[in-house]
PDB file of C-alpha atoms in Angstrom:
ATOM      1  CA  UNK A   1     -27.420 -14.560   5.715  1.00 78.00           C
ATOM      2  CA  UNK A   2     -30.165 -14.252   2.519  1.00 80.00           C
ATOM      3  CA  UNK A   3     -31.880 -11.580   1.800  1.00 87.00           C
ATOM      4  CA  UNK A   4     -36.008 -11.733   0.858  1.00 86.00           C
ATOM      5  CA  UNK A   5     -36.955 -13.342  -2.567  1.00 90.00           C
ATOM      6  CA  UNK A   6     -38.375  -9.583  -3.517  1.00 90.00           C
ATOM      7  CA  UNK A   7     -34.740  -7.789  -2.649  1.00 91.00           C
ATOM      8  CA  UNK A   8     -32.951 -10.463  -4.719  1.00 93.00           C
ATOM      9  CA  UNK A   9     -35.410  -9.978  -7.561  1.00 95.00           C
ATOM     10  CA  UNK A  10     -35.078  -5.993  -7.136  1.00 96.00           C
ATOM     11  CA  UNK A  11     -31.117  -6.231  -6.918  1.00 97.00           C
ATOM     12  CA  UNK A  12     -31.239  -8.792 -10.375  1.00 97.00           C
ATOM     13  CA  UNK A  13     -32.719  -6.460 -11.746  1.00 98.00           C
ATOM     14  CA  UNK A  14     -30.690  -3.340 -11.137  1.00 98.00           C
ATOM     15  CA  UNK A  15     -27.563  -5.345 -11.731  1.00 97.00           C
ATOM     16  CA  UNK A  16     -28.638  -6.764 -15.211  1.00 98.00           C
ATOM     17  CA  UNK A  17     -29.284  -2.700 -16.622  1.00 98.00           C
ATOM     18  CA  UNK A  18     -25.456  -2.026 -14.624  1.00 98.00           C
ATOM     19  CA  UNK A  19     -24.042  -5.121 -16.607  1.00 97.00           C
ATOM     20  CA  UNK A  20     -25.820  -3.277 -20.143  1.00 98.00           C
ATOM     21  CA  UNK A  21     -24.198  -0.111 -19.334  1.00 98.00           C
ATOM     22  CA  UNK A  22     -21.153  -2.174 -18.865  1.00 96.00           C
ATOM     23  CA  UNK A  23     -21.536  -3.355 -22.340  1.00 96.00           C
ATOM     24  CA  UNK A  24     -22.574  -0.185 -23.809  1.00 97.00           C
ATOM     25  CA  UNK A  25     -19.146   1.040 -22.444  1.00 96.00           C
ATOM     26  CA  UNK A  26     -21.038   3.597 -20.050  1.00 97.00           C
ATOM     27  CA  UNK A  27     -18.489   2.716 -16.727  1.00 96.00           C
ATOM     28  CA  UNK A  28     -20.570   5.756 -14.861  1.00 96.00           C
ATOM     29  CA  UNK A  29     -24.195   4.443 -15.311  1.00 98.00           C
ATOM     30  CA  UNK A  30     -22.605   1.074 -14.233  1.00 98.00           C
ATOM     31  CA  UNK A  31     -21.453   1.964 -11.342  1.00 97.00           C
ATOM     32  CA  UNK A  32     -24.039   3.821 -10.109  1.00 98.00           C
ATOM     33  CA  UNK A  33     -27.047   0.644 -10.913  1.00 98.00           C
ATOM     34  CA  UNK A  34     -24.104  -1.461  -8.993  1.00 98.00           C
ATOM     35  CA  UNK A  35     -24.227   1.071  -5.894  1.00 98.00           C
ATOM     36  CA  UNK A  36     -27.558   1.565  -5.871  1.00 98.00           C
ATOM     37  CA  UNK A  37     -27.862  -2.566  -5.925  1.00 98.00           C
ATOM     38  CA  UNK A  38     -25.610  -2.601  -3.012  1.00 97.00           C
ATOM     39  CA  UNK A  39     -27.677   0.109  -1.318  1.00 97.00           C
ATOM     40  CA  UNK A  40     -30.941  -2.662  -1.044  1.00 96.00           C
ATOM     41  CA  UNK A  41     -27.977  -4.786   1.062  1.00 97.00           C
ATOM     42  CA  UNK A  42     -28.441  -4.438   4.824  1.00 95.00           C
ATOM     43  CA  UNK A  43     -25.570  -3.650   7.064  1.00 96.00           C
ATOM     44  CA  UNK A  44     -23.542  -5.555   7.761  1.00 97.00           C
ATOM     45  CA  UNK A  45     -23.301  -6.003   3.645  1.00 97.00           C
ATOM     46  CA  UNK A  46     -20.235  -8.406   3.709  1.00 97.00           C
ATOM     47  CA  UNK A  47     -22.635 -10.809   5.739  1.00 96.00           C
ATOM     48  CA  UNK A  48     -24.824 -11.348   2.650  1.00 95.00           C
ATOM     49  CA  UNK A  49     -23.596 -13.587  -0.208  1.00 93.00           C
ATOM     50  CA  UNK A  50     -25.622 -11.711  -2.403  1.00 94.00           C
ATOM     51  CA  UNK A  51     -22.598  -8.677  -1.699  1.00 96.00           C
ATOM     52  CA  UNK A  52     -19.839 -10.657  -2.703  1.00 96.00           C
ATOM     53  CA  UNK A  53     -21.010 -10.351  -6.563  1.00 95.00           C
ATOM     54  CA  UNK A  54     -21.691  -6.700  -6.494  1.00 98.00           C
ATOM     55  CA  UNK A  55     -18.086  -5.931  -4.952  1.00 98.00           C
ATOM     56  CA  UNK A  56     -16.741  -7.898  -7.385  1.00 98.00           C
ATOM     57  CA  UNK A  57     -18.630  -6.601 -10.301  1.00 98.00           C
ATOM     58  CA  UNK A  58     -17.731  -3.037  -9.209  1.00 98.00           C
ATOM     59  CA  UNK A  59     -13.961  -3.774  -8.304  1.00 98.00           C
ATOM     60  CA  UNK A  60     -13.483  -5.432 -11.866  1.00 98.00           C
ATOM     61  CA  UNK A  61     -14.777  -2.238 -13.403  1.00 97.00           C
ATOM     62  CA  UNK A  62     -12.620  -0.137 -10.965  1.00 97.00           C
ATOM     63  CA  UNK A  63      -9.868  -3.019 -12.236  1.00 98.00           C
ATOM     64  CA  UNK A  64     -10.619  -2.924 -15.704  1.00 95.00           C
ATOM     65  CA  UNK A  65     -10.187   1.748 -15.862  1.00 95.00           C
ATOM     66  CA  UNK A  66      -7.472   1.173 -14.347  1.00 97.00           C
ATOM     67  CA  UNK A  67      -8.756   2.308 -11.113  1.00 97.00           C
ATOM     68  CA  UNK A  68      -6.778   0.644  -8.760  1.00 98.00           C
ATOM     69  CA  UNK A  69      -6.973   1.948  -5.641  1.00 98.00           C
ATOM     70  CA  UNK A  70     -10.603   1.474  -5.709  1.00 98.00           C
ATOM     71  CA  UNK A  71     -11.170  -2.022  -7.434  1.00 98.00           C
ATOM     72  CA  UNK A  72      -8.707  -3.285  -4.546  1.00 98.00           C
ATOM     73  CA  UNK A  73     -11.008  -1.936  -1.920  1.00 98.00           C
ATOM     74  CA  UNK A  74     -13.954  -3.848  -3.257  1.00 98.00           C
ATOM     75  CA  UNK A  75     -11.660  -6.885  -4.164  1.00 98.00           C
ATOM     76  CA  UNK A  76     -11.059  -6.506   0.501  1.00 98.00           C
ATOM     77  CA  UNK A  77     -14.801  -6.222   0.546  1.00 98.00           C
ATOM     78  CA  UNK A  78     -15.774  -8.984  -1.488  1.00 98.00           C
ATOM     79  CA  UNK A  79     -12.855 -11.202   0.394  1.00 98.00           C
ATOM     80  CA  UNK A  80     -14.929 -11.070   3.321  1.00 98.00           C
ATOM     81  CA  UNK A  81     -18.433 -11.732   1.957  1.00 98.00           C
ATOM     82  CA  UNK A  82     -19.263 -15.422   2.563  1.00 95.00           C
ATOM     83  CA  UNK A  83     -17.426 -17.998   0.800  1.00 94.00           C
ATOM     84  CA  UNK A  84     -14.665 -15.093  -0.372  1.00 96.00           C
ATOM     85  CA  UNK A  85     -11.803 -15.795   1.389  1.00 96.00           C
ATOM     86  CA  UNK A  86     -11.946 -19.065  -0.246  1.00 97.00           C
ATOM     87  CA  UNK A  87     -12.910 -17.969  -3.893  1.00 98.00           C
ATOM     88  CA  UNK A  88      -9.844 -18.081  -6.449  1.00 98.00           C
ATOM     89  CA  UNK A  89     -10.904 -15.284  -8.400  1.00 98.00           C
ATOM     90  CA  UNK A  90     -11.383 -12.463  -5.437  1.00 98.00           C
ATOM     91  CA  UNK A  91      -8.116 -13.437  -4.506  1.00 98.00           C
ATOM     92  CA  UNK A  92      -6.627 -13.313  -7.707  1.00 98.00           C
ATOM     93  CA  UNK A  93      -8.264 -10.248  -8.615  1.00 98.00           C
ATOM     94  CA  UNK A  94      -7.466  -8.038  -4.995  1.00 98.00           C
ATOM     95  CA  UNK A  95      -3.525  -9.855  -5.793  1.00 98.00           C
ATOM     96  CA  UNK A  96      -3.570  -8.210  -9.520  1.00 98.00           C
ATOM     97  CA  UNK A  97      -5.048  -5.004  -7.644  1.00 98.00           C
ATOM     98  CA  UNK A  98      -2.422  -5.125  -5.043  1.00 98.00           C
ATOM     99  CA  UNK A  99       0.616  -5.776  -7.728  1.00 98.00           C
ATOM    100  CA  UNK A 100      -0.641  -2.486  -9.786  1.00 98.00           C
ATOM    101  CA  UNK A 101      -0.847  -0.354  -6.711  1.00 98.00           C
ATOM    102  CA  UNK A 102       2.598  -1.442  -5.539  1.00 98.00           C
ATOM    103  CA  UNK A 103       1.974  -3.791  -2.857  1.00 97.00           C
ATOM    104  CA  UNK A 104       3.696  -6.694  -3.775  1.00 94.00           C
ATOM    105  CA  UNK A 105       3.735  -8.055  -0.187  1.00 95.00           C
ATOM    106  CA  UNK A 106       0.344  -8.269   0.294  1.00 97.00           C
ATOM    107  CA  UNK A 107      -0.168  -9.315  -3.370  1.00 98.00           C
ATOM    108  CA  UNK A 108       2.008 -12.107  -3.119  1.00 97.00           C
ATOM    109  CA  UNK A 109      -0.150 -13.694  -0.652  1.00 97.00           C
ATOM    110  CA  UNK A 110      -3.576 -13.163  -2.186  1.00 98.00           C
ATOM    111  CA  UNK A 111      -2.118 -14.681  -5.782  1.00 98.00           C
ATOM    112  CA  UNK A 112      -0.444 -17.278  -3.949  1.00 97.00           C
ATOM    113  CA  UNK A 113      -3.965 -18.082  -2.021  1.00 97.00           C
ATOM    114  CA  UNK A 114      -5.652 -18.208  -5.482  1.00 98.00           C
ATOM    115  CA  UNK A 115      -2.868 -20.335  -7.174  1.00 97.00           C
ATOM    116  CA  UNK A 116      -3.298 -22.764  -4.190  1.00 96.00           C
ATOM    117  CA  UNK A 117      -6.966 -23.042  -5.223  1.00 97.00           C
ATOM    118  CA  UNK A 118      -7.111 -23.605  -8.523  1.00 97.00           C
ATOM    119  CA  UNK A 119      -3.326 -23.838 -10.125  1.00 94.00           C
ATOM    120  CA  UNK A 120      -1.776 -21.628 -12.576  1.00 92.00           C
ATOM    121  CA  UNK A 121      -4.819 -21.691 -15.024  1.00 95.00           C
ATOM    122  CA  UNK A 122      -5.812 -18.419 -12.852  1.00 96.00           C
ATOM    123  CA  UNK A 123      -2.798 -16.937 -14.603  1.00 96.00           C
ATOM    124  CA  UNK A 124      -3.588 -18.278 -17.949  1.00 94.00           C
ATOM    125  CA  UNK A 125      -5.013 -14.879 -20.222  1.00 95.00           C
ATOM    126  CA  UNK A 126      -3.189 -12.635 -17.872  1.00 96.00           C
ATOM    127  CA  UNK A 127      -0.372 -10.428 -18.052  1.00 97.00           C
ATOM    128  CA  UNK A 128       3.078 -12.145 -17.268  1.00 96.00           C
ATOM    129  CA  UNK A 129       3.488 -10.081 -14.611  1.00 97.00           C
ATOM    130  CA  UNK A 130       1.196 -11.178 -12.193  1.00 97.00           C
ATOM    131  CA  UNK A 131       2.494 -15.013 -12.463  1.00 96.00           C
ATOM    132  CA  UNK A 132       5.637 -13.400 -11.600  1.00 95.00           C
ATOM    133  CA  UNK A 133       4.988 -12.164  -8.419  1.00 96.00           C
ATOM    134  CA  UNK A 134       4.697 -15.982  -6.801  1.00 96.00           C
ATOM    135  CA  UNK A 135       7.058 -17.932  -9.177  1.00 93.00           C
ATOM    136  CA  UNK A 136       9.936 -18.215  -6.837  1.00 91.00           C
ATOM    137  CA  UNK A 137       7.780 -19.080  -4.363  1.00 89.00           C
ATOM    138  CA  UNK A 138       6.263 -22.111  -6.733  1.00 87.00           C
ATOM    139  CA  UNK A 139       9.152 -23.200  -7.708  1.00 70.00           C
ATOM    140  CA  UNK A 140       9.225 -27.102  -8.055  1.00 59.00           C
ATOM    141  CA  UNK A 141      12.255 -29.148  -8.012  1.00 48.00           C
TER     142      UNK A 141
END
């Protein structure tokens, strides 16, 4: 579904002051400018595309304060926006999510998924760990 060219313009908006917060290092503010974004999203949200950025934005900030419990729940959110099930980094990022809350089963899939996408670059800049999780899984003779 797509939402009005006036909500998309409002929701730009808000979500360019949460992504200064972000930089200012103000997590609070950010959060808040990425809820109240979300907010302009009808129900159901996960049928707008427009959703899947705004989960992600607010699970990686969950993700990145080490959050975890909470970035994963967006991370599930996002996965089923449009088009998430299928995009490398939502998997990858609800996988990491899942390894740091201790759910390797699940994680194993949803890294797996994303290393089917795109390959091991995924894992490139990220902690050992997380490659770890699949590698007997990817093993190649």
């Amino acid at each position: 579904m797509q939402l009005g060219k006036s909500y998309i313009e409002d929701i730009e908006r808000i979500c360019r002051a949460a992504e200064d917060y972000v930089a200012e290092g103000n997590d609070a503010e950010a959060y808040r400018k990425y809820k109240e974004a979300l907010d302009i999203i009808p129900e159901p949200k996960t049928a707008y595309e427009t959703a899947t950025w705004i989960f992600v934005s607010i699970g990686d900030l969950y993700f990145k304060t080490g959050r975890y419990d909470l970035a994963k729940d967006y991370f599930y959110e996002a996965k089923e926006c449009p088009n998430g099930v299928s995009n490398p980094y939502v998997l990858f990022r609800l996988g990491q999510s899942l390894v740091e809350t201790n759910d390797e089963k699940d994680a194993k899939e949803f890294l797996l998924r994303a290393y089917m996408l795109v390959g091991d670059d995924i894992f490139w800049d990220e902690d050992e760990k997380y490659y770890n999780v699949i590698k007997e899984m990817i093993k190649i003779d």
